[in-house]
Amino acid sequence: MDAPATGTGARAVEADAAAQERYLRLRADFDNLRRRAAREREAGQLEGRRAALTPLLPVLDTLERALQAGSTDPAFCEGVAATHRLFIQALRDAGAEPIESVGRPFDPNVHEAVAMVPADGGRPGTVAREVRRGWRLGDTLLRPAQVVVVAPREPVDPWR
Amino acid sequence: MDAPATGTGARAVEADAAAQERYLRLRADFDNLRRRAAREREAGQLEGRRAALTPLLPVLDTLERALQAGSTDPAFCEGVAATHRLFIQALRDAGAEPIESVGRPFDPNVHEAVAMVPADGGRPGTVAREVRRGWRLGDTLLRPAQVVVVAPREPVDPWR
């Protein structure tokens, strides 16, 4: 009766090892999932803010264009200007921050070049003018700034 | 050699059953956690939208007050009115919905009574006028509407 018993024992040991490995794998997956679940809520909050704020930025643009066009009614214009200040503050309260662009070096991570001006318009490679303001949300980009860039100077070729 | 072999076999079967149970328990915990993780993200998205939209509602209120006050500059006024329409649409795009109030029965879940008018101002217990618009976000309330309510008629006391 020894041989079958030993065979059964060996199979039992193998089965134990397989069950133990299966358990440990699931344990590791569980710990990973727990870490991910903690980050899920934060990731969701950022997504939610992004989804809410993105459609509101063109509304602010339109309000700014109206203000730039100006008005012959100073009282009404002042009311709208006050709304504009509140709007910017509300976006900041929601976690959004405008991107500083004019005079800064062109940065492809946050700037989108829509035109160039000759080098005598400012320091080459810097932003001459902002066409549409860019916005950040925390460490992420809500939308890039659309900017006009000062062209780099023609390189001086010493062999010519 | 039979008795010890049988004893080992019985212990092995018990150990197998315990390992199997431990595995199944962890599997159930894992599935629960996975469902919770999915809900966490959704809950976070809703929180994020709420946090972004809430500070923007008073901005819309201010814009509406400016428009109600009116202007002597029709072109500027039309620009601002267009911005107002865009604003409402952007809030809808972000998942917010205005609450219908005027003429509806007063509902303490979405209405906040700020004043009463006599019963001859409309059907008793209904909303006569909206002072501040209320907004929903999905199934939740973003902010209640502030309303003026038509007072209930004095009850007729047959014993008096």
Short mmCIF file of C-alpha atoms in Angstrom, two decimals:
data_model
loop_
_atom_site.label_atom_id
_atom_site.label_comp_id
_atom_site.label_asym_id
_atom_site.label_seq_id
_atom_site.Cartn_x
_atom_site.Cartn_y
_atom_site.Cartn_z
CA MET A 1 0.00 0.00 0.00
CA ASP A 2 3.04 2.26 0.16
CA ALA A 3 3.33 3.24 -3.46
CA PRO A 4 -0.25 4.58 -3.95
CA ALA A 5 -0.08 6.38 -0.57
CA THR A 6 3.13 8.12 -1.57
CA GLY A 7 1.63 8.96 -4.95
CA THR A 8 -1.44 10.47 -3.30
CA GLY A 9 0.77 12.37 -0.87
CA ALA A 10 2.86 13.80 -3.68
CA ARG A 11 -0.25 14.83 -5.61
CA ALA A 12 -1.69 16.40 -2.45
CA VAL A 13 1.51 18.41 -1.94
CA GLU A 14 1.37 19.58 -5.56
CA ALA A 15 -2.31 20.50 -5.25
CA ASP A 16 -1.53 22.42 -2.04
CA ALA A 17 1.23 24.34 -3.76
CA ALA A 18 -1.06 25.22 -6.69
CA ALA A 19 -3.87 26.31 -4.36
CA GLN A 20 -1.40 28.38 -2.33
CA GLU A 21 -0.08 30.07 -5.48
CA ARG A 22 -3.59 30.78 -6.74
CA TYR A 23 -4.42 32.35 -3.39
CA LEU A 24 -1.28 34.52 -3.34
CA ARG A 25 -1.93 35.75 -6.88
CA LEU A 26 -5.46 36.78 -5.96
CA ARG A 27 -4.13 38.46 -2.77
CA ALA A 28 -1.70 40.53 -4.87
CA ASP A 29 -4.50 41.50 -7.32
CA PHE A 30 -6.66 42.46 -4.38
CA ASP A 31 -3.99 44.77 -2.93
CA ASN A 32 -3.46 46.41 -6.32
CA LEU A 33 -7.17 46.94 -6.74
CA ARG A 34 -7.42 48.47 -3.26
CA ARG A 35 -4.72 51.01 -4.12
CA ARG A 36 -6.45 51.75 -7.42
CA ALA A 37 -9.86 52.17 -5.76
CA ALA A 38 -8.43 54.89 -3.50
CA ARG A 39 -7.17 56.78 -6.55
CA GLU A 40 -10.43 56.23 -8.51
CA ARG A 41 -12.40 58.81 -6.54
CA GLU A 42 -9.74 61.48 -7.02
CA ALA A 43 -9.44 60.66 -10.73
CA GLY A 44 -13.24 60.86 -11.03
CA GLN A 45 -13.31 64.28 -9.33
CA LEU A 46 -10.77 65.64 -11.79
CA GLU A 47 -12.70 64.19 -14.75
CA GLY A 48 -15.93 65.69 -13.42
CA ARG A 49 -14.41 69.15 -13.02
CA ARG A 50 -12.86 68.95 -16.47
CA ALA A 51 -16.19 67.91 -18.03
CA ALA A 52 -18.00 70.77 -16.29
CA LEU A 53 -15.45 73.53 -16.93
CA THR A 54 -14.50 72.83 -20.56
CA PRO A 55 -17.84 73.94 -22.12
CA LEU A 56 -17.82 77.11 -19.98
CA LEU A 57 -14.53 78.52 -21.30
CA PRO A 58 -15.98 79.59 -24.71
CA VAL A 59 -18.76 81.41 -22.77
CA LEU A 60 -16.10 83.48 -21.02
CA ASP A 61 -14.42 84.13 -24.40
CA THR A 62 -17.71 85.48 -25.80
CA LEU A 63 -18.22 87.73 -22.79
CA GLU A 64 -14.69 89.08 -23.22
CA ARG A 65 -15.23 89.78 -26.91
CA ALA A 66 -18.41 91.71 -26.04
CA LEU A 67 -16.46 93.76 -23.48
CA GLN A 68 -13.60 94.40 -25.91
CA ALA A 69 -16.07 95.67 -28.51
CA GLY A 70 -17.17 98.21 -25.88
CA SER A 71 -20.48 99.95 -25.35
CA THR A 72 -22.09 103.37 -25.38
CA ASP A 73 -23.93 102.47 -22.14
CA PRO A 74 -21.37 102.78 -19.30
CA ALA A 75 -23.71 101.54 -16.53
CA PHE A 76 -24.67 98.37 -18.41
CA CYS A 77 -21.05 97.87 -19.44
CA GLU A 78 -19.94 98.10 -15.79
CA GLY A 79 -22.52 95.48 -14.79
CA VAL A 80 -21.18 93.14 -17.47
CA ALA A 81 -17.57 93.87 -16.44
CA ALA A 82 -18.49 92.91 -12.85
CA THR A 83 -19.99 89.65 -14.15
CA HIS A 84 -16.75 89.02 -16.01
CA ARG A 85 -14.67 89.44 -12.82
CA LEU A 86 -17.04 87.07 -10.97
CA PHE A 87 -16.74 84.57 -13.81
CA ILE A 88 -12.93 84.46 -13.59
CA GLN A 89 -13.14 84.12 -9.80
CA ALA A 90 -15.70 81.28 -10.06
CA LEU A 91 -13.42 79.40 -12.48
CA ARG A 92 -10.54 79.85 -10.00
CA ASP A 93 -12.79 78.64 -7.16
CA ALA A 94 -13.51 75.55 -9.26
CA GLY A 95 -9.76 74.88 -9.48
CA ALA A 96 -9.00 76.34 -12.93
CA GLU A 97 -6.07 78.73 -13.45
CA PRO A 98 -5.40 80.95 -16.48
CA ILE A 99 -2.08 80.34 -18.23
CA GLU A 100 0.30 83.31 -18.37
CA SER A 101 1.47 83.65 -21.95
CA VAL A 102 2.38 87.15 -23.21
CA GLY A 103 6.14 87.79 -23.01
CA ARG A 104 6.85 84.19 -21.94
CA PRO A 105 8.93 81.75 -24.03
CA PHE A 106 6.72 79.70 -26.35
CA ASP A 107 5.97 76.36 -24.62
CA PRO A 108 4.40 73.66 -26.83
CA ASN A 109 2.97 71.99 -23.70
CA VAL A 110 0.60 74.88 -23.03
CA HIS A 111 0.75 77.08 -26.16
CA GLU A 112 -0.64 76.54 -29.64
CA ALA A 113 0.99 78.86 -32.22
CA VAL A 114 -1.62 80.30 -34.60
CA ALA A 115 0.58 82.98 -36.22
CA MET A 116 4.09 84.47 -36.25
CA VAL A 117 5.28 88.07 -36.19
CA PRO A 118 8.72 89.28 -37.37
CA ALA A 119 11.57 89.24 -34.84
CA ASP A 120 11.43 93.02 -34.36
CA GLY A 121 8.05 92.47 -32.60
CA GLY A 122 9.78 91.28 -29.42
CA ARG A 123 12.25 88.72 -28.07
CA PRO A 124 12.46 85.81 -30.60
CA GLY A 125 10.64 82.64 -29.54
CA THR A 126 8.41 84.44 -27.03
CA VAL A 127 4.67 84.98 -27.11
CA ALA A 128 3.78 88.36 -28.68
CA ARG A 129 0.00 88.16 -28.22
CA GLU A 130 -2.68 85.86 -26.91
CA VAL A 131 -5.59 85.07 -29.27
CA ARG A 132 -7.41 82.73 -26.86
CA ARG A 133 -6.52 82.32 -23.21
CA GLY A 134 -5.32 78.90 -22.04
CA TRP A 135 -6.41 77.26 -18.79
CA ARG A 136 -4.94 74.67 -16.43
CA LEU A 137 -6.79 72.41 -14.02
CA GLY A 138 -4.40 71.38 -11.27
CA ASP A 139 -1.43 69.72 -13.00
CA THR A 140 -3.38 69.07 -16.20
CA LEU A 141 -4.18 71.25 -19.20
CA LEU A 142 -7.82 72.26 -19.60
CA ARG A 143 -7.11 73.87 -22.98
CA PRO A 144 -3.97 75.35 -24.54
CA ALA A 145 -3.53 79.08 -25.11
CA GLN A 146 -3.65 80.11 -28.78
CA VAL A 147 -0.83 82.55 -29.30
CA VAL A 148 1.07 84.67 -31.81
CA VAL A 149 4.80 83.95 -31.56
CA VAL A 150 7.78 86.22 -32.28
CA ALA A 151 9.70 84.54 -35.13
CA PRO A 152 13.27 83.40 -34.44
CA ARG A 153 15.93 85.61 -36.09
CA GLU A 154 17.42 84.31 -39.35
CA PRO A 155 20.54 82.33 -38.37
CA VAL A 156 23.73 84.15 -39.46
CA ASP A 157 25.62 81.88 -41.87
CA PRO A 158 29.38 82.70 -41.59
CA TRP A 159 30.18 80.79 -44.86
CA ARG A 160 27.98 82.93 -47.04
CA MET B 1 0.87 2.05 8.58
CA ASP B 2 -2.85 2.39 7.77
CA ALA B 3 -3.98 4.59 10.68
CA PRO B 4 -1.40 7.40 10.24
CA ALA B 5 -1.99 7.36 6.47
CA THR B 6 -5.72 7.77 7.02
CA GLY B 7 -5.07 10.52 9.61
CA THR B 8 -2.83 12.42 7.19
CA GLY B 9 -5.44 11.97 4.46
CA ALA B 10 -8.20 13.38 6.69
CA ARG B 11 -6.03 16.33 7.73
CA ALA B 12 -5.14 16.93 4.09
CA VAL B 13 -8.84 16.99 3.15
CA GLU B 14 -9.55 19.41 6.01
CA ALA B 15 -6.62 21.63 5.01
CA ASP B 16 -7.86 21.61 1.38
CA ALA B 17 -11.34 22.63 2.47
CA ALA B 18 -9.95 25.45 4.64
CA ALA B 19 -7.70 26.68 1.81
CA GLN B 20 -10.62 26.53 -0.60
CA GLU B 21 -12.82 28.50 1.77
CA ARG B 22 -10.11 31.11 2.34
CA TYR B 23 -9.77 31.48 -1.43
CA LEU B 24 -13.51 31.84 -2.00
CA ARG B 25 -13.78 34.47 0.74
CA LEU B 26 -11.00 36.52 -0.82
CA ARG B 27 -12.64 36.10 -4.25
CA ALA B 28 -15.92 37.52 -2.88
CA ASP B 29 -14.06 40.45 -1.24
CA PHE B 30 -12.29 41.08 -4.53
CA ASP B 31 -15.57 41.23 -6.48
CA ASN B 32 -17.11 43.60 -3.90
CA LEU B 33 -14.08 45.86 -4.07
CA ARG B 34 -14.24 45.89 -7.87
CA ARG B 35 -17.88 47.02 -7.79
CA ARG B 36 -17.01 49.66 -5.18
CA ALA B 37 -14.09 50.95 -7.27
CA ALA B 38 -16.42 51.45 -10.24
CA ARG B 39 -18.87 53.39 -8.06
CA GLU B 40 -16.04 55.46 -6.55
CA ARG B 41 -15.11 56.84 -9.93
CA GLU B 42 -18.71 57.76 -10.74
CA ALA B 43 -19.19 59.34 -7.29
CA GLY B 44 -15.98 61.32 -7.81
CA GLN B 45 -17.16 62.56 -11.21
CA LEU B 46 -20.39 63.83 -9.71
CA GLU B 47 -18.53 65.54 -6.85
CA GLY B 48 -16.16 67.14 -9.34
CA ARG B 49 -18.99 68.48 -11.50
CA ARG B 50 -20.82 69.77 -8.46
CA ALA B 51 -17.68 71.52 -7.16
CA ALA B 52 -17.08 73.14 -10.57
CA LEU B 53 -20.67 74.19 -11.31
CA THR B 54 -21.80 75.53 -7.92
CA PRO B 55 -19.62 78.68 -7.96
CA LEU B 56 -20.72 79.45 -11.54
CA LEU B 57 -24.45 79.71 -10.84
CA PRO B 58 -24.20 83.13 -9.10
CA VAL B 59 -22.27 84.38 -12.15
CA LEU B 60 -25.25 83.49 -14.35
CA ASP B 61 -27.57 85.22 -11.83
CA THR B 62 -25.52 88.42 -12.12
CA LEU B 63 -25.57 88.27 -15.92
CA GLU B 64 -29.37 87.85 -15.83
CA ARG B 65 -29.79 90.82 -13.50
CA ALA B 66 -27.72 92.96 -15.88
CA LEU B 67 -29.92 91.86 -18.80
CA GLN B 68 -33.13 92.49 -16.83
CA ALA B 69 -31.94 96.01 -16.01
CA GLY B 70 -31.64 96.53 -19.78
CA SER B 71 -29.43 98.84 -21.79
CA THR B 72 -29.57 101.81 -24.14
CA ASP B 73 -27.00 100.06 -26.39
CA PRO B 74 -28.91 97.39 -28.35
CA ALA B 75 -25.84 95.93 -30.13
CA PHE B 76 -23.91 95.42 -26.90
CA CYS B 77 -27.04 94.11 -25.19
CA GLU B 78 -27.53 91.55 -27.96
CA GLY B 79 -23.90 90.39 -27.54
CA VAL B 80 -24.49 89.89 -23.83
CA ALA B 81 -27.82 88.12 -24.47
CA ALA B 82 -25.99 85.72 -26.82
CA THR B 83 -23.44 85.04 -24.07
CA HIS B 84 -26.32 84.32 -21.71
CA ARG B 85 -27.79 81.73 -24.08
CA LEU B 86 -24.36 80.11 -24.47
CA PHE B 87 -23.96 80.06 -20.68
CA ILE B 88 -27.23 78.15 -20.16
CA GLN B 89 -26.28 75.72 -22.93
CA ALA B 90 -22.80 75.17 -21.40
CA LEU B 91 -24.36 74.38 -18.02
CA ARG B 92 -26.68 71.87 -19.73
CA ASP B 93 -23.69 70.37 -21.57
CA ALA B 94 -22.04 69.95 -18.17
CA GLY B 95 -25.07 67.96 -16.97
CA ALA B 96 -26.95 70.71 -15.06
CA GLU B 97 -30.68 71.26 -15.62
CA PRO B 98 -32.77 74.28 -14.52
CA ILE B 99 -35.70 73.45 -12.25
CA GLU B 100 -39.16 74.41 -13.54
CA SER B 101 -40.92 76.30 -10.76
CA VAL B 102 -43.49 78.94 -11.76
CA GLY B 103 -47.05 77.53 -11.67
CA ARG B 104 -45.88 74.20 -10.19
CA PRO B 105 -46.95 72.95 -6.74
CA PHE B 106 -44.48 74.02 -4.07
CA ASP B 107 -42.02 71.13 -3.51
CA PRO B 108 -39.79 71.41 -0.42
CA ASN B 109 -37.27 69.05 -2.06
CA VAL B 110 -36.37 71.59 -4.74
CA HIS B 111 -38.02 74.87 -3.62
CA GLU B 112 -37.13 77.27 -0.83
CA ALA B 113 -40.02 79.62 0.05
CA VAL B 114 -38.77 83.18 0.57
CA ALA B 115 -42.18 84.94 0.59
CA MET B 116 -45.93 84.36 0.29
CA VAL B 117 -48.59 86.14 -1.73
CA PRO B 118 -52.35 86.09 -0.99
CA ALA B 119 -54.40 83.27 -2.44
CA ASP B 120 -55.92 85.49 -5.14
CA GLY B 121 -52.44 85.59 -6.73
CA GLY B 122 -52.92 82.10 -8.19
CA ARG B 123 -53.68 78.48 -7.26
CA PRO B 124 -52.96 78.04 -3.51
CA GLY B 125 -49.77 76.15 -2.71
CA THR B 126 -48.22 76.78 -6.11
CA VAL B 127 -45.16 78.87 -7.01
CA ALA B 128 -46.17 82.43 -8.01
CA ARG B 129 -42.72 83.73 -8.87
CA GLU B 130 -39.07 82.62 -8.96
CA VAL B 131 -36.55 84.84 -7.14
CA ARG B 132 -33.53 82.66 -7.89
CA ARG B 133 -33.51 79.77 -10.33
CA GLY B 134 -32.81 76.29 -8.95
CA TRP B 135 -30.59 73.72 -10.65
CA ARG B 136 -30.34 69.93 -10.64
CA LEU B 137 -27.31 67.81 -11.46
CA GLY B 138 -28.49 64.39 -12.55
CA ASP B 139 -30.64 63.04 -9.73
CA THR B 140 -29.17 65.42 -7.15
CA LEU B 141 -29.93 69.04 -6.30
CA LEU B 142 -27.26 71.58 -7.21
CA ARG B 143 -29.14 74.37 -5.47
CA PRO B 144 -32.83 74.88 -4.61
CA ALA B 145 -34.99 77.48 -6.38
CA GLN B 146 -35.95 80.43 -4.17
CA VAL B 147 -39.62 81.09 -4.78
CA VAL B 148 -42.65 83.15 -3.79
CA VAL B 149 -45.56 80.85 -2.92
CA VAL B 150 -49.31 81.43 -3.24
CA ALA B 151 -50.71 81.20 0.33
CA PRO B 152 -53.23 78.45 1.07
CA ARG B 153 -56.83 79.68 1.48
CA GLU B 154 -58.04 80.10 5.06
CA PRO B 155 -59.73 76.81 6.01
CA VAL B 156 -63.51 77.17 6.34
CA ASP B 157 -64.47 76.17 9.89
CA PRO B 158 -68.06 74.78 9.81
CA TRP B 159 -68.38 75.07 13.64
CA ARG B 160 -67.79 78.77 13.74
#
